[in-house]
mmCIF file of C-alpha atoms in Angstrom:
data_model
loop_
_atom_site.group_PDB
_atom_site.id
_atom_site.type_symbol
_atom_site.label_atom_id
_atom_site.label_comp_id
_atom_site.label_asym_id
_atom_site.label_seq_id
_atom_site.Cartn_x
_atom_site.Cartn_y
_atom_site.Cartn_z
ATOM 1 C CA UNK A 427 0.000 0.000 0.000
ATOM 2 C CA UNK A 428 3.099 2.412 0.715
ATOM 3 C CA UNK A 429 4.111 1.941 -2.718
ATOM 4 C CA UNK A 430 0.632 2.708 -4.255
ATOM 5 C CA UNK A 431 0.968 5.637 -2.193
ATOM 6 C CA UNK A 432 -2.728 5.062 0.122
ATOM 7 C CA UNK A 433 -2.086 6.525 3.458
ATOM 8 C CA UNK A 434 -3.805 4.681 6.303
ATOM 9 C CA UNK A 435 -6.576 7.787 6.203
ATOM 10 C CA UNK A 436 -7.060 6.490 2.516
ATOM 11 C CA UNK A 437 -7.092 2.978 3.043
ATOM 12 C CA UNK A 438 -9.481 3.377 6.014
ATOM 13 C CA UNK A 439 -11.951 5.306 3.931
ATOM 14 C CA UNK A 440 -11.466 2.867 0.296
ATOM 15 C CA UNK A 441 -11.178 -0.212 3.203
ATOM 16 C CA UNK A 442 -14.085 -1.823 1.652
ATOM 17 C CA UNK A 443 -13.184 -1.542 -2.287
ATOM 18 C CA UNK A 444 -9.747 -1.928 -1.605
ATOM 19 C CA UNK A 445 -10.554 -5.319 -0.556
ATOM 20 C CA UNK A 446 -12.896 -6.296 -3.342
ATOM 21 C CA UNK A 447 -10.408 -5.284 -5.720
ATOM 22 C CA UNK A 448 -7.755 -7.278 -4.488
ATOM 23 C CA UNK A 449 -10.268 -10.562 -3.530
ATOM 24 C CA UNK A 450 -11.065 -9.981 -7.471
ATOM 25 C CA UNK A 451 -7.768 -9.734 -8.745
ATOM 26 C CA UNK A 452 -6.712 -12.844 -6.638
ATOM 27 C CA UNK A 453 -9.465 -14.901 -8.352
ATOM 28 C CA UNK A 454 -8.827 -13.876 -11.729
ATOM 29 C CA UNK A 455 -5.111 -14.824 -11.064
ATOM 30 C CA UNK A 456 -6.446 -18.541 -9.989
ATOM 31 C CA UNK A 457 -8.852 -18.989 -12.699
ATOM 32 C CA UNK A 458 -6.144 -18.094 -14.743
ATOM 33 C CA UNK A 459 -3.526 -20.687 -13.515
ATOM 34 C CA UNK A 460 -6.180 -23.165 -13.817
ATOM 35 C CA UNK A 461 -7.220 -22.645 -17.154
ATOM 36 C CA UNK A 462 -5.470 -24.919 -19.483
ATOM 37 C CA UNK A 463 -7.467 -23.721 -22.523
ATOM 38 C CA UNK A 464 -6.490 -20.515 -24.248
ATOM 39 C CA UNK A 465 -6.582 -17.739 -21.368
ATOM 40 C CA UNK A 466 -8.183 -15.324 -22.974
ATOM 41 C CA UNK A 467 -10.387 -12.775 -21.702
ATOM 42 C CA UNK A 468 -7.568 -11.902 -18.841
ATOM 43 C CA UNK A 469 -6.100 -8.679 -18.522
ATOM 44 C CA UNK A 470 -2.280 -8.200 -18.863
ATOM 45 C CA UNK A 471 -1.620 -7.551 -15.126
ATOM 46 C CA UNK A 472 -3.470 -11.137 -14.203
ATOM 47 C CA UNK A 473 -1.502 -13.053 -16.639
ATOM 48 C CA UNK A 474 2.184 -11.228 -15.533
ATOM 49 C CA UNK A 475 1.346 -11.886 -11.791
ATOM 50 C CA UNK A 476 0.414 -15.173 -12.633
ATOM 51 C CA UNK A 477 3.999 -16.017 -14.370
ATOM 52 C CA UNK A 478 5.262 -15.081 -11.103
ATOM 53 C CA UNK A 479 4.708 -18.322 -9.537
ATOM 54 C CA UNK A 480 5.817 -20.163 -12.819
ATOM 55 C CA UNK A 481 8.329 -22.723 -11.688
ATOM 56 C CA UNK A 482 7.641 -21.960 -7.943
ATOM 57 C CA UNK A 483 10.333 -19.948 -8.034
ATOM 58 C CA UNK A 484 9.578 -16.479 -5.474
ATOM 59 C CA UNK A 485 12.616 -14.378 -6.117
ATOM 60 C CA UNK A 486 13.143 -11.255 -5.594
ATOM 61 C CA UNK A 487 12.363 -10.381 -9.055
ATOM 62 C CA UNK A 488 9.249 -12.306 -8.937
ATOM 63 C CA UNK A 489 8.264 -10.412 -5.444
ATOM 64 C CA UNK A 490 8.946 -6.711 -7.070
ATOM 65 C CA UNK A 491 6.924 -7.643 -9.902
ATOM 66 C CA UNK A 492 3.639 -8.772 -7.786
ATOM 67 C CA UNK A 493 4.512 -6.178 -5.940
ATOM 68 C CA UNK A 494 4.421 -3.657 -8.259
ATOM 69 C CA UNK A 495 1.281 -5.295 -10.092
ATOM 70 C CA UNK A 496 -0.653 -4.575 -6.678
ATOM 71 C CA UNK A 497 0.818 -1.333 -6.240
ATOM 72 C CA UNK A 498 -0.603 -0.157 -10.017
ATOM 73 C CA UNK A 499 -3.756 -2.045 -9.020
ATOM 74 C CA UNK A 500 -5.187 0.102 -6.407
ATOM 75 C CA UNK A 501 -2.750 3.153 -7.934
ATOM 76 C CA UNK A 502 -5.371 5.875 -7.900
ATOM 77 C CA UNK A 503 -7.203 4.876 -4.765
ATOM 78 C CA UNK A 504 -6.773 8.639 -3.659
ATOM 79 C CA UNK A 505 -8.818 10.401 -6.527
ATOM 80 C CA UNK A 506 -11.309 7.961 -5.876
ATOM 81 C CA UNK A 507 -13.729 10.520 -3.788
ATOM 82 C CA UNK A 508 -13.548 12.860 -7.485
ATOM 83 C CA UNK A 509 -15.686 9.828 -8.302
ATOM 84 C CA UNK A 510 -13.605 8.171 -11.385
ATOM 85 C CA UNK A 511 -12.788 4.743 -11.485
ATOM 86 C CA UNK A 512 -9.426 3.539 -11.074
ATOM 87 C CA UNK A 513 -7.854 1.048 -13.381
ATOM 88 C CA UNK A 514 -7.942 -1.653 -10.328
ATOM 89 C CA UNK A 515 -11.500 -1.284 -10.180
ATOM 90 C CA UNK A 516 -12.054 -1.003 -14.229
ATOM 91 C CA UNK A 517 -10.196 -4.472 -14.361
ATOM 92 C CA UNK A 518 -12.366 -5.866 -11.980
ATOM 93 C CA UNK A 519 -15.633 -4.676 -13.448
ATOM 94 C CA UNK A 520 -13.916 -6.337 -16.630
ATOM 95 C CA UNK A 521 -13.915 -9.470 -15.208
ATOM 96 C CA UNK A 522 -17.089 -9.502 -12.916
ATOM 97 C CA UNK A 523 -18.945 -8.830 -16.922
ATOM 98 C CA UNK A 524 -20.113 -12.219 -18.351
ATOM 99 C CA UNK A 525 -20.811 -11.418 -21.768
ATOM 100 C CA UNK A 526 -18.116 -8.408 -22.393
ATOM 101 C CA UNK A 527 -21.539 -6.634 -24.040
ATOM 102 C CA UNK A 528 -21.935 -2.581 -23.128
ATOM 103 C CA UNK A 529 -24.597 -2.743 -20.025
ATOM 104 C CA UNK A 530 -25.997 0.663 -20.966
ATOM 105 C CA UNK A 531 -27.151 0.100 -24.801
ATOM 106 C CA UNK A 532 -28.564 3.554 -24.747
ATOM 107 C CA UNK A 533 -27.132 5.094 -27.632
ATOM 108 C CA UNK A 534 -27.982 4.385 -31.249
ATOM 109 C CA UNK A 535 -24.296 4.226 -31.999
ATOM 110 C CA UNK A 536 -23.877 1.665 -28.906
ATOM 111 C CA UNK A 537 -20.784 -0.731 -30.125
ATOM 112 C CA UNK A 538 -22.694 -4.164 -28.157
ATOM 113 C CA UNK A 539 -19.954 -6.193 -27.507
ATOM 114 C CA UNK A 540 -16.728 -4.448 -25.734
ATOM 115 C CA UNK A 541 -12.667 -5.470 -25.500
ATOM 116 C CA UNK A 542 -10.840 -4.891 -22.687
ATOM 117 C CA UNK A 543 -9.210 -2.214 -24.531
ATOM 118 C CA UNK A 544 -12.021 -0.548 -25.758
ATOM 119 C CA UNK A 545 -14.583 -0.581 -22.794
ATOM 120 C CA UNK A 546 -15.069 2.631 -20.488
ATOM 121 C CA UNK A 547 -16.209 1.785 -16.645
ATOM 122 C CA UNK A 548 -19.478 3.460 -16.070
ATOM 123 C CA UNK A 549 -21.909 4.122 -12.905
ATOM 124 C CA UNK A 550 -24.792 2.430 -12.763
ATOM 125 C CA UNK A 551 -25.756 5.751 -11.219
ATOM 126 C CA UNK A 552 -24.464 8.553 -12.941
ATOM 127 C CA UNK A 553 -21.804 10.538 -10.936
ATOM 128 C CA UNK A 554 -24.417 13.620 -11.121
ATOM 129 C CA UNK A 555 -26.833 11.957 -9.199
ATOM 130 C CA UNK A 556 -24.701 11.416 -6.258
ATOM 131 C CA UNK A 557 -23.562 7.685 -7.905
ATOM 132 C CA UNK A 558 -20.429 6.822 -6.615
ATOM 133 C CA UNK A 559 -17.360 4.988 -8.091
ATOM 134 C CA UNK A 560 -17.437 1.521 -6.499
ATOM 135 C CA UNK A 561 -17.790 -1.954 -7.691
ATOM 136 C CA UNK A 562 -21.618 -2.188 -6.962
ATOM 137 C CA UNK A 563 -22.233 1.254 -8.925
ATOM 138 C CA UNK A 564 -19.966 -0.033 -11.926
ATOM 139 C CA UNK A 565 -20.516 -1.806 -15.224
ATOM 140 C CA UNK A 566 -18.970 -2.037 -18.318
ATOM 141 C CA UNK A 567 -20.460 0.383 -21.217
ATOM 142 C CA UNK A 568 -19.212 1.354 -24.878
ATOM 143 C CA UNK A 569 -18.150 4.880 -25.448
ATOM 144 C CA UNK A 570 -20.789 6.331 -27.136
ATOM 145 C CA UNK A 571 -23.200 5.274 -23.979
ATOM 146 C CA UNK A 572 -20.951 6.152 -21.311
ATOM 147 C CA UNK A 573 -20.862 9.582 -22.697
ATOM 148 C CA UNK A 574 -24.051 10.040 -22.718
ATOM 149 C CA UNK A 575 -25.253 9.909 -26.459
ATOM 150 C CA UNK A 576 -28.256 8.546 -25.800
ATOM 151 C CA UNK A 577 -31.024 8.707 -23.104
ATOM 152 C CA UNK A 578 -29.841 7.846 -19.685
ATOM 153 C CA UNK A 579 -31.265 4.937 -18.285
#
């Protein structure tokens, strides 16, 4: 957490959604070592802190690394209360969706089904009307409907 930069103040007030992010993460990284088909639909930082326990090997190298995966996970815990979504929490939404399909479909130029480089994280409750930026509030949308092209819903 020191090298994510949350202060205890921080982590006392994100306590909650720290901890879902990281129970998340940690069950992505399992599904992943058990999957012995292709591995897709798993982010980059799942599949490099995965490769860390390749071999069983836990060097030092192999400690920095999942230590700096966890530290860029819950990087931007402190801007949280501005109500954006941190990447931490946008993989997580990523992987909580079943069908990778934009949850909104409010926009006639909605793009349906999403990649994880190509989704936005949006609130279930927009930000304006007090919605904040947690896991429960969260879903995955397309562009065009998380900026608001079409009706809110």
């Amino acid at each position: 957490l020191k090298k994510a930069r949350i202060s205890t103040k921080n982590f006392q007030s994100f306590e909650e959604e720290i901890r879902k992010i990281y129970s998340e993460f940690q069950r992505q990284v399992t599904l992943y070592q058990a999957d012995e088909g292709e591995r897709t639909g798993y982010s980059d930082r799942v599949r490099d802190f995965a490769a860390t326990f390749t071999g069983q090997k836990n060097s030092l190298p192999h400690r920095n690394t999942r230590i700096d995966t966890l530290a860029a996970l819950f990087s931007g815990i402190p801007s949280m209360a501005k109500g954006g979504y941190t990447e931490g929490q946008r993989e997580v939404l990523w992987a909580l969706a079943k069908h990778k399909k934009c949850a909104r479909k409010s926009s006639p130029k909605c793009v349906g089904k999403l990649t994880y480089e190509n989704f936005q994280a949006g609130h279930k409750t927009h930000r304006a009307d007090g919605g904040p930026a947690t896991i429960e509030n969260g879903q995955i949308e397309c562009g065009p409907c998380n900026q608001g092209t079409g009706d809110r819903t």
